[in-house]
Every structure is written in structure tokens, then in C-alpha cells.
GROMACS .gro file of C-alpha atoms in nm:
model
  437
    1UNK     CA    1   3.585   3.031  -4.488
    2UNK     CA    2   3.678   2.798  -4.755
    3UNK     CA    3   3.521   2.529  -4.914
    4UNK     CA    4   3.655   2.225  -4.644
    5UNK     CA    5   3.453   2.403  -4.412
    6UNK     CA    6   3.162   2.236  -4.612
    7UNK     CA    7   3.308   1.910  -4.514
    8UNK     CA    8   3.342   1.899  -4.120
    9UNK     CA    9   2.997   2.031  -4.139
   10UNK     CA   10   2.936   1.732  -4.332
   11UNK     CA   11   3.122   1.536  -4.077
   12UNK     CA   12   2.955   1.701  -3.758
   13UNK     CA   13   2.611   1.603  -3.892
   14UNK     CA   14   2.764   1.237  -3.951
   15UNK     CA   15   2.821   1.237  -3.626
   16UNK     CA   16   2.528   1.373  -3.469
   17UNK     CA   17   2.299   1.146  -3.655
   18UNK     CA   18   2.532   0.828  -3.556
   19UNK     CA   19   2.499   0.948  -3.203
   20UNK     CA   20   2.092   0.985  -3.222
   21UNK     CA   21   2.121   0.618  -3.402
   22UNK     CA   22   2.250   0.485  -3.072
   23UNK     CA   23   1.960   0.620  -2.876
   24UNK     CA   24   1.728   0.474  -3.112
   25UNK     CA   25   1.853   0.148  -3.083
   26UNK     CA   26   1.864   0.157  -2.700
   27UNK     CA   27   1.498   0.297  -2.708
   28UNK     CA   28   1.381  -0.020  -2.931
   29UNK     CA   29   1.616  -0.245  -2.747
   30UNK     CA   30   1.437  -0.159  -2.378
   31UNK     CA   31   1.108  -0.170  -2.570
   32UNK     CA   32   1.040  -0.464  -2.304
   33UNK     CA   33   1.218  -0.356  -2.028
   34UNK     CA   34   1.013  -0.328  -1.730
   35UNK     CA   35   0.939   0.067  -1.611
   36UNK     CA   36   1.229   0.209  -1.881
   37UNK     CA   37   1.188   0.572  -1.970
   38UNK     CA   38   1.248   0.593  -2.365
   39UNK     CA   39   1.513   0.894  -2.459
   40UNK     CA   40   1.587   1.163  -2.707
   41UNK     CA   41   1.813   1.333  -2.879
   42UNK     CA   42   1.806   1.735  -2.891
   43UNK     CA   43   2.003   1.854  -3.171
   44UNK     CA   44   2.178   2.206  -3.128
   45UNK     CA   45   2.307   2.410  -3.418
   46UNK     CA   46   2.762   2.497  -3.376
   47UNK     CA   47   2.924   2.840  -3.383
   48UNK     CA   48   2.877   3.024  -3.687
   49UNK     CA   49   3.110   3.215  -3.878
   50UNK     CA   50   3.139   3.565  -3.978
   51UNK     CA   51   3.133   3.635  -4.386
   52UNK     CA   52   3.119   3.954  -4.596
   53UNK     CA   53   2.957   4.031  -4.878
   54UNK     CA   54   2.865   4.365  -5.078
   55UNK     CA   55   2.527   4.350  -4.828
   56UNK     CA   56   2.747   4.352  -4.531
   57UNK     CA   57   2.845   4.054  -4.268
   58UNK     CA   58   2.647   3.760  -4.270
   59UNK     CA   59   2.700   3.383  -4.080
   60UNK     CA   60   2.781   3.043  -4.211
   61UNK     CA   61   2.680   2.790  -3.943
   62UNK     CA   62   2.968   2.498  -3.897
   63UNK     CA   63   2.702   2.161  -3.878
   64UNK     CA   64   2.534   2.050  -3.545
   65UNK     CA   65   2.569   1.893  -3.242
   66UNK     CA   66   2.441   1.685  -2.993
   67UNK     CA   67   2.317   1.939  -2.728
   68UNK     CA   68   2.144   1.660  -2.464
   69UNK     CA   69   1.980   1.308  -2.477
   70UNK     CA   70   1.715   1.388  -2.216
   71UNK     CA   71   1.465   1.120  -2.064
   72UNK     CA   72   1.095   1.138  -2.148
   73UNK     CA   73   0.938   1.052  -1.836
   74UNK     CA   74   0.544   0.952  -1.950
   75UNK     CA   75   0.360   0.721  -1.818
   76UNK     CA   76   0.389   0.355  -1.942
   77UNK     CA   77   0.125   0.120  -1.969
   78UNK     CA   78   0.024  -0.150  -1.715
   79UNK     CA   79   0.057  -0.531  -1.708
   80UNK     CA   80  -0.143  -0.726  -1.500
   81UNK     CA   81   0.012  -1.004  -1.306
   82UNK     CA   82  -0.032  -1.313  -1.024
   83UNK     CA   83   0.270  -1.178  -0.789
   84UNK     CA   84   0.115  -0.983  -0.488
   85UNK     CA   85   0.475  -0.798  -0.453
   86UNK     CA   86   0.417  -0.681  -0.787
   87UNK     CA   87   0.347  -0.265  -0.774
   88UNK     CA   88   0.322   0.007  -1.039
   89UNK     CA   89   0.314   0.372  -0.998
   90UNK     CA   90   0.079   0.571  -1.248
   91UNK     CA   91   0.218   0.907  -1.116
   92UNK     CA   92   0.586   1.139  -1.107
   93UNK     CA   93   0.660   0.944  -0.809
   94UNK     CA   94   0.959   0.666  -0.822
   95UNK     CA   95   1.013   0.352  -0.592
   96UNK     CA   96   1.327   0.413  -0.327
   97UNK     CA   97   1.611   0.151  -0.309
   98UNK     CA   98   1.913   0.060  -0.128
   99UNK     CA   99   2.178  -0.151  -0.164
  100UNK     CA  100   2.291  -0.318   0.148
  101UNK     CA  101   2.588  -0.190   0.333
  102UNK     CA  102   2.554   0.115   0.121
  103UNK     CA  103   2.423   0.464   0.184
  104UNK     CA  104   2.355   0.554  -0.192
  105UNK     CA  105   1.991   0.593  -0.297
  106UNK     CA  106   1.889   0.470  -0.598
  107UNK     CA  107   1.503   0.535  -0.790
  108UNK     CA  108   1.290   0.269  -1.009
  109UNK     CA  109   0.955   0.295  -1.172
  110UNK     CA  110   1.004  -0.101  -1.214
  111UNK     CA  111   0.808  -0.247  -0.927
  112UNK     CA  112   0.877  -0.663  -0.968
  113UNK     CA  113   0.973  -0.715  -0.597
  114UNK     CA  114   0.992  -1.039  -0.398
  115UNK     CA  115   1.121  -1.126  -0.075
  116UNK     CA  116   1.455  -1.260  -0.021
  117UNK     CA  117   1.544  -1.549   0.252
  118UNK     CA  118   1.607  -1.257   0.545
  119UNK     CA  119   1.265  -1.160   0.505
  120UNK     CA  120   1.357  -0.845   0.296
  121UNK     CA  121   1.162  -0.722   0.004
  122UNK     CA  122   1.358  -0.657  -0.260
  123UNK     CA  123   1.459  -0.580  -0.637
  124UNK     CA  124   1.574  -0.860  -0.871
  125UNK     CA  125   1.916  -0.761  -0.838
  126UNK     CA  126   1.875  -0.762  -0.438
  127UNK     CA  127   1.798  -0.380  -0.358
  128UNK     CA  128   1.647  -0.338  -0.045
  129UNK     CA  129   1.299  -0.158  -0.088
  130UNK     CA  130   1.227   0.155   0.172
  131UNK     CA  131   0.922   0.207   0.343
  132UNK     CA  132   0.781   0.331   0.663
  133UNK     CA  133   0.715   0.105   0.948
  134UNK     CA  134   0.399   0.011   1.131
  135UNK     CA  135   0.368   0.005   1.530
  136UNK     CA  136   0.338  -0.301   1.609
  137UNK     CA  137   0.168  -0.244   1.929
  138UNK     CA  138  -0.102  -0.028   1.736
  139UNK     CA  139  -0.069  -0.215   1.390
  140UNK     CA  140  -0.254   0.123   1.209
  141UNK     CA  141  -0.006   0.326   1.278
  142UNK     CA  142   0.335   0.440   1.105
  143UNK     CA  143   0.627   0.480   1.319
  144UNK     CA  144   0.761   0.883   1.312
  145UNK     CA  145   1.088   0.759   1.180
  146UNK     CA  146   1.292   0.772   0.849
  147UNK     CA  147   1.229   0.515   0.582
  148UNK     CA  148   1.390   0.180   0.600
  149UNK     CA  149   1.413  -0.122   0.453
  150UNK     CA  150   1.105  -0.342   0.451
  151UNK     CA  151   1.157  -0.666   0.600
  152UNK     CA  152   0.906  -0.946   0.775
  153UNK     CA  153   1.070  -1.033   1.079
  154UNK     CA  154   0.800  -1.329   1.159
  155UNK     CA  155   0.854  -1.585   0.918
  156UNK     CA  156   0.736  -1.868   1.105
  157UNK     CA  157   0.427  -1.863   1.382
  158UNK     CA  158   0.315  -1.572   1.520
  159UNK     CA  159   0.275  -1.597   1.875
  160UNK     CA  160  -0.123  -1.614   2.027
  161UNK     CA  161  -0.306  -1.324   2.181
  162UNK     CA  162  -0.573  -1.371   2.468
  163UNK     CA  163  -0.944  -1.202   2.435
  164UNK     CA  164  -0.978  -0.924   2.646
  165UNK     CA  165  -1.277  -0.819   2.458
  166UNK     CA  166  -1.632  -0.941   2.341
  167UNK     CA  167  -1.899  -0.769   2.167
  168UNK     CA  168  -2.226  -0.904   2.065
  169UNK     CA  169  -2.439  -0.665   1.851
  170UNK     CA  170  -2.793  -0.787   1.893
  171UNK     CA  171  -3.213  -0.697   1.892
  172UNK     CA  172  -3.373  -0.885   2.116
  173UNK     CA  173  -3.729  -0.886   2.031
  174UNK     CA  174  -3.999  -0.683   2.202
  175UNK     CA  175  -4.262  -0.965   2.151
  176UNK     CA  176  -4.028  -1.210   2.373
  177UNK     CA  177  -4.245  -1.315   2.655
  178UNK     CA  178  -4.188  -1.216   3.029
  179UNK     CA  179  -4.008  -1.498   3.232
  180UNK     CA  180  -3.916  -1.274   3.522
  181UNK     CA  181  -3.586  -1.262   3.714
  182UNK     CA  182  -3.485  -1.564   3.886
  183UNK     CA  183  -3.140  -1.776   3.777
  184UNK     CA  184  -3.126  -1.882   3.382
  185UNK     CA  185  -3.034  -2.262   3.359
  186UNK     CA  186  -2.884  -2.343   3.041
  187UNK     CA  187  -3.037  -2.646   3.019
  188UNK     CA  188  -3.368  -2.506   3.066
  189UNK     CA  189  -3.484  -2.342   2.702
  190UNK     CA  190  -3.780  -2.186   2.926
  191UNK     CA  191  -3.533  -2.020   3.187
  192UNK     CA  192  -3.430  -1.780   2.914
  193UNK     CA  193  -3.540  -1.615   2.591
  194UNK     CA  194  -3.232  -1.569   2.341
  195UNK     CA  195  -2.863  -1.727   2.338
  196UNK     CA  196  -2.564  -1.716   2.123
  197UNK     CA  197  -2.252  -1.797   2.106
  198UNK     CA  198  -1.851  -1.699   1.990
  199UNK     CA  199  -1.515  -1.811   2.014
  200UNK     CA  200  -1.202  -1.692   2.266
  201UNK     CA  201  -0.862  -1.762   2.282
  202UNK     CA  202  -0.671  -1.822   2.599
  203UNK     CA  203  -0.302  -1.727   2.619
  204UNK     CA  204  -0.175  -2.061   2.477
  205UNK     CA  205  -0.376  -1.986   2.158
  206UNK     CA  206  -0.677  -2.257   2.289
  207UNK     CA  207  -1.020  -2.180   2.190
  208UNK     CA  208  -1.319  -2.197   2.395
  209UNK     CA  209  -1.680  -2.132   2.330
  210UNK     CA  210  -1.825  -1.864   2.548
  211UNK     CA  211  -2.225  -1.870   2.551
  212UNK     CA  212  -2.415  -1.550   2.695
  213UNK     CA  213  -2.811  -1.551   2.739
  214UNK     CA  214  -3.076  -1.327   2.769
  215UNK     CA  215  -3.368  -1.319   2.967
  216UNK     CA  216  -3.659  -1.034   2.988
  217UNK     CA  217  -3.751  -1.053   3.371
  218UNK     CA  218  -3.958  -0.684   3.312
  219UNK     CA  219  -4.206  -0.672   3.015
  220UNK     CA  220  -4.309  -0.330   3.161
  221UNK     CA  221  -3.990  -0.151   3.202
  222UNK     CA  222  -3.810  -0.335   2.867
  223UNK     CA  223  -3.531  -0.491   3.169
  224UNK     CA  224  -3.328  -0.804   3.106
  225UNK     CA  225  -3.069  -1.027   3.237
  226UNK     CA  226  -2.787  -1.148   3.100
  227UNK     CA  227  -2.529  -1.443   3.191
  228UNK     CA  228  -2.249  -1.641   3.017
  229UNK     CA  229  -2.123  -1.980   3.019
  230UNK     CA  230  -1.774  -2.091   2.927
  231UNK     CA  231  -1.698  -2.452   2.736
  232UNK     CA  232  -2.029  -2.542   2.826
  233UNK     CA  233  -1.942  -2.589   3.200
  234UNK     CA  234  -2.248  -2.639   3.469
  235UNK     CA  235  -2.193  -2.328   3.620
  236UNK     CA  236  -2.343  -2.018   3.466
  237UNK     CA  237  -2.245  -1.640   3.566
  238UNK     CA  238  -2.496  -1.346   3.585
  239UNK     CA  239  -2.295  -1.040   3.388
  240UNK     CA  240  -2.340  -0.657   3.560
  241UNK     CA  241  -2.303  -0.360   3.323
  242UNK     CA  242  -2.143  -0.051   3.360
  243UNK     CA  243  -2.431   0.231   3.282
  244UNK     CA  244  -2.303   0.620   3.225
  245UNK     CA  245  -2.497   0.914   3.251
  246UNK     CA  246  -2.602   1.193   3.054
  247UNK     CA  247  -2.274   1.371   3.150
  248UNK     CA  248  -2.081   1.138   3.003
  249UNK     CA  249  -1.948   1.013   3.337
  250UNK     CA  250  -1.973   0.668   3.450
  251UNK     CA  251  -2.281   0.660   3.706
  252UNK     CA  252  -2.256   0.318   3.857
  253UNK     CA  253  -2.351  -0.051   3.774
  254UNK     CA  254  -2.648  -0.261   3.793
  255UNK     CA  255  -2.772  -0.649   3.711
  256UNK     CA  256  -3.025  -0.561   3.458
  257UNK     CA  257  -3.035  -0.365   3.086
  258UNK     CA  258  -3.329  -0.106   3.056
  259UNK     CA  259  -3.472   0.004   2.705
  260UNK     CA  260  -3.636   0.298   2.652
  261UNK     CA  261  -4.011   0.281   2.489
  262UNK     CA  262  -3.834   0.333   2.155
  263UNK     CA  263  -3.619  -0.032   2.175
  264UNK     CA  264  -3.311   0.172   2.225
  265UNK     CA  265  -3.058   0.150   2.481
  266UNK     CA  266  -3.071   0.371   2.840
  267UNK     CA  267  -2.711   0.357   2.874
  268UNK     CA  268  -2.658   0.662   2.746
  269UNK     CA  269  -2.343   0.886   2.658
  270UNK     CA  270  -2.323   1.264   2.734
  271UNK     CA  271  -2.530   1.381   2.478
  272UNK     CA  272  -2.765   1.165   2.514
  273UNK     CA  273  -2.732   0.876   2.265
  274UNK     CA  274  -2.726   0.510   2.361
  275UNK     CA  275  -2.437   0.334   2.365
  276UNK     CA  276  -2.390  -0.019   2.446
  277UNK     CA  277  -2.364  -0.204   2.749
  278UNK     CA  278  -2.056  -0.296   2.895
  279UNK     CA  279  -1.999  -0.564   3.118
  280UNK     CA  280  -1.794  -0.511   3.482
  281UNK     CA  281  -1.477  -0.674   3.349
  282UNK     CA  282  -1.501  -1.057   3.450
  283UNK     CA  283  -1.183  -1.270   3.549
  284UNK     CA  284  -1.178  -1.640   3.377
  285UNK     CA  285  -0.981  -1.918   3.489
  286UNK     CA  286  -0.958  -2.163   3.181
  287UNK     CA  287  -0.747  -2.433   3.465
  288UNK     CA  288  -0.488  -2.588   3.103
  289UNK     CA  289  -0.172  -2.411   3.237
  290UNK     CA  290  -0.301  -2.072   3.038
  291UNK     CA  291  -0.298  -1.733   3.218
  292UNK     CA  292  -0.618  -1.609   3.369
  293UNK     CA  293  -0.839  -1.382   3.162
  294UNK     CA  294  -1.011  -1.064   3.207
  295UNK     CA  295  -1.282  -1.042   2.947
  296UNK     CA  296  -1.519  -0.741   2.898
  297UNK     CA  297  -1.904  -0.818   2.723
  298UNK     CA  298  -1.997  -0.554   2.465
  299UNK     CA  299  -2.357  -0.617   2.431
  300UNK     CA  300  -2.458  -0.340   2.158
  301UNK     CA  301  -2.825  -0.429   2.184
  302UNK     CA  302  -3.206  -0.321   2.081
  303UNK     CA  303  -3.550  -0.423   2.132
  304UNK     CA  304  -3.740  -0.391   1.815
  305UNK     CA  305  -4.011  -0.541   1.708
  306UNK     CA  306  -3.827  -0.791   1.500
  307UNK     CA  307  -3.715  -1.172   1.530
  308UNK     CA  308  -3.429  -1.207   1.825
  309UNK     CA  309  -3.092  -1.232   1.613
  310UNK     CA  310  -2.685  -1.168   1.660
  311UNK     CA  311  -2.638  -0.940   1.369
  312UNK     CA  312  -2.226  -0.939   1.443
  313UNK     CA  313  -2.010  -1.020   1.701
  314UNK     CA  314  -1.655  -1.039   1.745
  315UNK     CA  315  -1.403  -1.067   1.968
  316UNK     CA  316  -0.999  -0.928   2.009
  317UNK     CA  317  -0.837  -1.237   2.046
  318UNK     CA  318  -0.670  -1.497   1.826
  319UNK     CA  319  -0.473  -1.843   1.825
  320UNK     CA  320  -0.099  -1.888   1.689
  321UNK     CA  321  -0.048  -1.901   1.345
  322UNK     CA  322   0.161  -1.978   1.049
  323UNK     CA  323   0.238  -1.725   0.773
  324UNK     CA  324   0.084  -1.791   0.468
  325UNK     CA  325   0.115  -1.482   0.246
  326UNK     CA  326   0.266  -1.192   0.218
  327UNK     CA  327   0.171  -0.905  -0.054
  328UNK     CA  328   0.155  -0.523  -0.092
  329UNK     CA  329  -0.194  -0.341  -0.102
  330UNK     CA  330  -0.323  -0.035  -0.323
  331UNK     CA  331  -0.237   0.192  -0.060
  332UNK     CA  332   0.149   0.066  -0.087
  333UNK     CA  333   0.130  -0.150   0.269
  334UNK     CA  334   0.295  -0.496   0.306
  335UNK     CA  335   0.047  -0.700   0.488
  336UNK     CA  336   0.176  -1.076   0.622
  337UNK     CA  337  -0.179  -1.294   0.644
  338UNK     CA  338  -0.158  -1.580   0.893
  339UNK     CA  339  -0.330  -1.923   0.904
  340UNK     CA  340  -0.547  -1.789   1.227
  341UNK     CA  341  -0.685  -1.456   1.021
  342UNK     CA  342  -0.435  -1.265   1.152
  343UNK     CA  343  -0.301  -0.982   0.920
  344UNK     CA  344  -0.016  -0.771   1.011
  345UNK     CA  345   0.113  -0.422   0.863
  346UNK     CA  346   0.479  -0.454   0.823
  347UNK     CA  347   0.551  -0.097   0.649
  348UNK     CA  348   0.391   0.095   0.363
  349UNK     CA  349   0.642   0.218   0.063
  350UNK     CA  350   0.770   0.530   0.029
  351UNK     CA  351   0.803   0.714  -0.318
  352UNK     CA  352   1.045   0.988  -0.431
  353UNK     CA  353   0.935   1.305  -0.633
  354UNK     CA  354   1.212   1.530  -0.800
  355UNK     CA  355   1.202   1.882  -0.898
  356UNK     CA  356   1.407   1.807  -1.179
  357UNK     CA  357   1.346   1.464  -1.289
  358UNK     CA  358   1.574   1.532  -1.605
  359UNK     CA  359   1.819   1.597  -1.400
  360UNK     CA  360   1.830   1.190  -1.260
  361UNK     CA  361   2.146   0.984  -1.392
  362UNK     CA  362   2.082   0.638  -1.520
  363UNK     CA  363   2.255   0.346  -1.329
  364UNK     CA  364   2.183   0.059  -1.490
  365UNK     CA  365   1.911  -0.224  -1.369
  366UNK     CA  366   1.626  -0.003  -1.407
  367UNK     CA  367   1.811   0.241  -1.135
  368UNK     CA  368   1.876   0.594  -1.148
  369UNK     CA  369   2.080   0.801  -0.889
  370UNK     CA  370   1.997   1.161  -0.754
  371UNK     CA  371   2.285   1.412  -0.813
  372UNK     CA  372   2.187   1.782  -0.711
  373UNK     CA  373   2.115   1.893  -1.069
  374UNK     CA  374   1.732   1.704  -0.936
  375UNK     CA  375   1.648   1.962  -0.716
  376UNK     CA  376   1.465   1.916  -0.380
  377UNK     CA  377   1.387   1.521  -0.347
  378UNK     CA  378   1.057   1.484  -0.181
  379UNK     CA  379   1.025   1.143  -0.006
  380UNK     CA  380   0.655   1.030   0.120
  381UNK     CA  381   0.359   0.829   0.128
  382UNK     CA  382   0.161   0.717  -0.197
  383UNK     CA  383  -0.093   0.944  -0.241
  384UNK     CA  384  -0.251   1.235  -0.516
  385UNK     CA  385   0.112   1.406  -0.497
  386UNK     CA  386   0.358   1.118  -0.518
  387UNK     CA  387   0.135   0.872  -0.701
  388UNK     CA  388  -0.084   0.648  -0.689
  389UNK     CA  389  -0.028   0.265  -0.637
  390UNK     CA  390  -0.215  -0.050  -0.831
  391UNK     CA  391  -0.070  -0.402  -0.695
  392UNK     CA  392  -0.041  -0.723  -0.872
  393UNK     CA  393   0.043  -0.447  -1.198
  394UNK     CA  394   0.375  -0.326  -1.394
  395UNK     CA  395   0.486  -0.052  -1.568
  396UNK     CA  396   0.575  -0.124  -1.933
  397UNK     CA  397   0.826   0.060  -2.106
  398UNK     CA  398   0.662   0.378  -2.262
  399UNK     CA  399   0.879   0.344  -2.543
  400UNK     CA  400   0.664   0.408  -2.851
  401UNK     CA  401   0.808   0.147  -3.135
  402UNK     CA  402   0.620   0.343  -3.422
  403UNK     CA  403   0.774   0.687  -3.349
  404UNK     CA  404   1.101   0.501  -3.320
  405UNK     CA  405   1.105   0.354  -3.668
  406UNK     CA  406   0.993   0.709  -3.778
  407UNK     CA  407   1.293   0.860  -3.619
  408UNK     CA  408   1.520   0.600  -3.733
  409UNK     CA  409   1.392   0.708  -4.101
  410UNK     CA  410   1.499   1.029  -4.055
  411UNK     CA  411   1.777   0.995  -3.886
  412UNK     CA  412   1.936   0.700  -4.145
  413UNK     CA  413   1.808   1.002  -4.399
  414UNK     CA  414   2.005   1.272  -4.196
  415UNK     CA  415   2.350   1.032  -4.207
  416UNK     CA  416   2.303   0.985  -4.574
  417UNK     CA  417   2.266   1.344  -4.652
  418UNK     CA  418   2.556   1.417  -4.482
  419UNK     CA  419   2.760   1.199  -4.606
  420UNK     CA  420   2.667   1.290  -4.931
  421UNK     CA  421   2.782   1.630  -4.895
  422UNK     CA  422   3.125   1.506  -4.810
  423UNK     CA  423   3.122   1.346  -5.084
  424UNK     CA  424   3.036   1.632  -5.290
  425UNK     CA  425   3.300   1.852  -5.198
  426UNK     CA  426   3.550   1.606  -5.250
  427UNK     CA  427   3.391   1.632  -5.615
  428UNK     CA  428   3.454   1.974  -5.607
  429UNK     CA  429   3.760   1.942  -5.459
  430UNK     CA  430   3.882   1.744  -5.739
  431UNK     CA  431   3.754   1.989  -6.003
  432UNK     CA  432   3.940   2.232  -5.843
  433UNK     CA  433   4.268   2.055  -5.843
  434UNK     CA  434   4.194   1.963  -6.213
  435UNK     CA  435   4.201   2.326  -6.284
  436UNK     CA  436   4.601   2.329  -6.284
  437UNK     CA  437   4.580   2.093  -6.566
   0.00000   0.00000   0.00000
């Protein structure tokens, strides 16, 4: 081993330290790019080679190389924004997109979607973001299908749906005075003790005002009456409930709801607890071109010894409405909010977790791609596994700018080093050519 060997060693570490230089300047240079995962360079020692000496064999190493410039995938700080389609993942878990008209999957940790004119939501360069869909006939529930691309198909009105359902939860009081059963006129305050009233929607999307009253006709036995009114017509309609008995079976129906002596209800489930009291289901002809209605009263009542008052009521139905917002929630759902109250689950996103995450291949855009060297891709739901999901937020880059400059110290140390030792030998190179002189 002569003394040139000196030199590519010098040369090797030239170009080792030129090479960790580059990833330097690409970790300062995404310093501000949105989810970017800074880098590394792992230096490796080269073969050595064999000498001998009087104390036997011994190695020479021949410089260093560049064994791998691995990612360094910790978590990055968040940014708070206004954009509801804004997402960050403070977990291992990485946002799935897809390019359309292309089967390759591609990964982000850079969460600034929007949604494009189709109604997709998607990357800034146009990646289609993939989540699981809702039912849309039971909007709580995901669809047992593969991910797919998220997209509001209703960008306009969504369509009106009729009230089929009406619950009043209520005390009526047990100081109301007796008025006895007879017919309750609404235009008679004495004819009845309590009234209230809510909105419902026809199948047109027109509201009316329904009005149901109360009457105690049994001061004894804790019995009332109860009728409704619709739009504030002259007629008025006595309501019969459905009672079930202990068994849990439904027993029959009657004109009047009993309270026991403790204010609670004796519609009963079976085990025994009260449960409200539901009305035989009452057809409704609203006569403006809409459909008939069947509407079923919910009254979830008591008679304590407090002030008459609705403490909630609501009602299943709704009028058409116009979109006005669209945004992603913690738990990673699009919901589309509409002018009437309406909101809608379109799909929640899905996140990717690798086995290898070193193993993921950078593609530009804030992509990566999954070769096999990643292992087993797991593809779910945000949750303690995957990661966890904070909207209106974004991932920073997690370069850190101070250990940067410290590397780039070293490493602008390294280069100079080496290339002083080439220029060393050539010293000695020339002082052994002088020795012909």
C-alpha cells in the first residue's frame, strides 16, 4: 500500500462530505415545507487493507462512504389555520392519495386539502384524498368497502325530508288543577292546562307548526289527555298512546297517560322502567300538493312537583337546503352543513402505517411511494394506532435549523480536512521526486 493510497482516501472523504453537504442544504431548504421529514447522512467506513509489520498483519482503512441518507420521521410542530380542510396527523400514520386515472398510491404527512370543482377533496397538486364512505341512508355509518376518493356529490340543494317523528320531553306539574275529561278547545285557556309547540316539514320542504296540549282530567289517578293541532286549524285531534307491559310486549292502547305516585311514567318497558309515551301513528293531510304524513308523538313526560315546561323537543324532519360549508372534523370525517341545519357525513380519512417507514421512497410534492422494502402497509381509521387527527392545523417541517448549521460546521470541517490531506501528499509526493535530484 503506497503512499497514493493516502490520497483517494483523501478523495473518498471529499466526496462523502460533498454528498452530506447536499442533504444539508435540502434539509434547510424544506425548512418551510409543509409536513417534510428532514434527512441524514450515515457515514460507513471502505474496505481495509491488509499490512505487515514485525507485530504481524494489521489494516489500513481506504476513506468512507456514504452508506444511506435515511429519513427521520419525528413529529413536526403544528400551525394553526382558518381552512376547515386543513388536517394534521400527530402520530406514525400518513394521509393516502391518488392520482386520477392511476392505481399508484402515494403517502403525505402534509394535510392542506381543498375541494376541487367535481366536488373532490384534494392535494394542491390535484391528488385525490381516500377515505371511507358514510351510508347515506344511516348517515353514522361507514360503508364495508375499500377506501375511495372523497368527493361531495351534492353541491347544490339537498332535497327535503318529511317528519315522521315528534318528541316532546316534558313535566307537567302535579299542582295543575283538575279540569276533567271532556274535548280541549284551543281557544279556551281553561279547557286545558299546558301547550307547546314545534316545527314539521312536509315533503315539499314547507313548515308547519304543530301544537299538542295537555289536560289532567284525573287528579286522583295522575291521568291526562293529550291532543294536537296543525297550522292552527279549528279542528283539534285527541292523540292515543301505545302502552307496553312489563314483558316488554306491546299491551294495547288507550286515550289517557297514567303516572305513578312517584310523577313517573306507567308505560313501562320489560324491566320495569318508564319509557315514554308513544302516540298511535297519526296520518296528516297538509292539502299544498305535498304527500300525506304519518307522524308519531314522543311525549317523554313527568309529573313533578315543578312549574309545567318543554325541556327539549325535536323532531326528524327538515326543509331543502343549500350547502354552505364543507370541512373535516377531529375524528377525520368530512361533514357538508346546509342552510336548513342539515349536516351530512360524506366519508372519514383513512391513514397508512408502515412497518418500515425508512423503507418509503420520496416522490416529490410532499409524496412518497410504498415499494415492498415498507413492509406490511396497514390502512385504517384515525385512531390511538394510526394517529390522531387535529383540523384547521399543519404539520411543519421537523427540520431542526440549529442542528443543521451544526452539521454543516462539521461537515464544511470534514471537506477541508480532506482536502488538506490531498494536498499533503502531493507535498510529499514532491519531496519524494526531489530525492532524484
Amino acid at each position: 500500500m503506497g503512499i497514493q493510497s493516502a490520497m483517494f482516501s483523501g478523495i473518498s472523504g471529499l466526496n462523502l462530505n460533498s454528498q452530506a453537504m447536499s442533504v444539508i442544504g435540502n434539509n434547510l431548504a424544506n425548512s418551510g415545507t409543509l409536513g417534510y421529514k428532514s434527512a441524514r447522512s450515515v457515514f460507513s467506513d471502505l474496505l481495509s487493507s491488509n499490512v505487515f509489520g514485525s507485530g504481524g498483519v494489521s489494516q489500513v482503512g481506504r476513506g468512507a462512504g456514504l452508506s444511506i441518507v435515511d429519513s427521520v420521521f419525528s413529529q413536526g410542530t403544528f400551525e394553526t389555520t382558518s381552512s376547515g380542510t386543513d388536517v394534521a396527523v400527530e402520530g406514525v400514520g400518513f394521509f393516502v392519495l391518488k392520482e386520477p386515472g392511476n392505481d399508484t398510491t402515494y403517502y403525505s404527512r402534509a394535510g392542506s386539502f381543498r375541494f376541487d370543482q367535481a366536488g373532490y377533496l384534494v392535494s394542491p397538486e390535484g391528488l385525490r384524498v381516500q377515505g371511507k364512505a358514510f351510508d347515506q341512508v344511516n348517515n353514522t355509518e361507514l360503508l364495508p368497502i375499500d377506501p375511495s376518493d372523497i368527493r361531495v356529490n351534492n353541491l347544490g340543494l339537498v332535497e327535503a325530508n318529511p317528519t315522521t317523528e315528534v318528541t316532546f320531553n316534558t313535566n307537567l306539574s302535579e299542582n295543575s288543577t283538575e279540569i276533567g275529561p271532556g274535548n280541549i278547545d284551543p281557544a279556551d285557556r281553561s279547557s286545558y292546562n299546558y301547550s307547546a309547540s314545534t316545527k314539521v316539514y312536509d315533503s315539499l320542504g314547507e313548515s308547519h307548526l304543530v301544537t299538542a296540549y295537555w289536560r289532567l282530567v284525573d287528579d286522583t289517578n295522575n291521568t291526562w289527555e293529550a291532543a294536537y293541532r296543525v297550522d292552527n286549524e279549528n279542528g283539534i285531534h285527541p292523540l292515543g298512546f301505545n302502552y307496553t307491559n312489563f314483558s316488554g310486549s306491546l299491551s294495547g292502547s288507550q286515550d289517557q297517560m297514567e303516572f305513578d305516585s312517584k310523577g313517573q311514567s306507567l308505560n313501562r318497558d320489560g324491566n320495569g322502567a318508564p319509557i315514554p309515551f308513544t302516540s298511535v301513528p297519526i296520518p296528516i293531510q297538509w292539502g299544498n300538493g305535498a304527500l300525506d304524513s304519518t307522524i308519531t308523538f314522543n311525549f317523554d313526560c313527568t309529573q313533578y312537583n315543578s312549574d309545567s315546561i318543554v325541556i327539549s323537543q325535536s323532531q326528524n324532519g327538515y326543509g331543502a337546503g343549500e350547502l354552505t360549508n364543507v370541512a373535516v372534523n377531529n375524528e377525520g370525517i368530512v361533514v357538508a352543513s346546509y342552510s336548513n341545519g342539515r349536516q351530512i357525513n360524506i366519508s372519514q380519512l383513512v391513514l397508512a402505517k408502515f412497518q418500515n417507514p425508512g423503507g418509503l421512497q420520496l416522490a416529490g410534492a410532499n409524496r412518497y411511494t410504498a415499494p415492498s422494502e415498507v413492509g406490511i402497509v396497514r390502512i385504517g381509521l384515525p385512531g390511538p394506532e394510526l394517529g390522531k387527527l387535529y383540523t384547521n392545523s399543519l404539520e411543519q417541517s421537523n427540520v431542526d435549523m440549529g442542528q443543521e448549521f451544526v452539521s454543516m460546521i462539521t461537515t464544511q470541517r470534514g471537506f477541508q480536512a480532506n482536502s488538506k490531506i490531498i494536498t499533503t501528499v502531493d507535498e510529499m509526493l514532491s519531496e519524494l521526486i526531489n530525492l532524484k535530484r
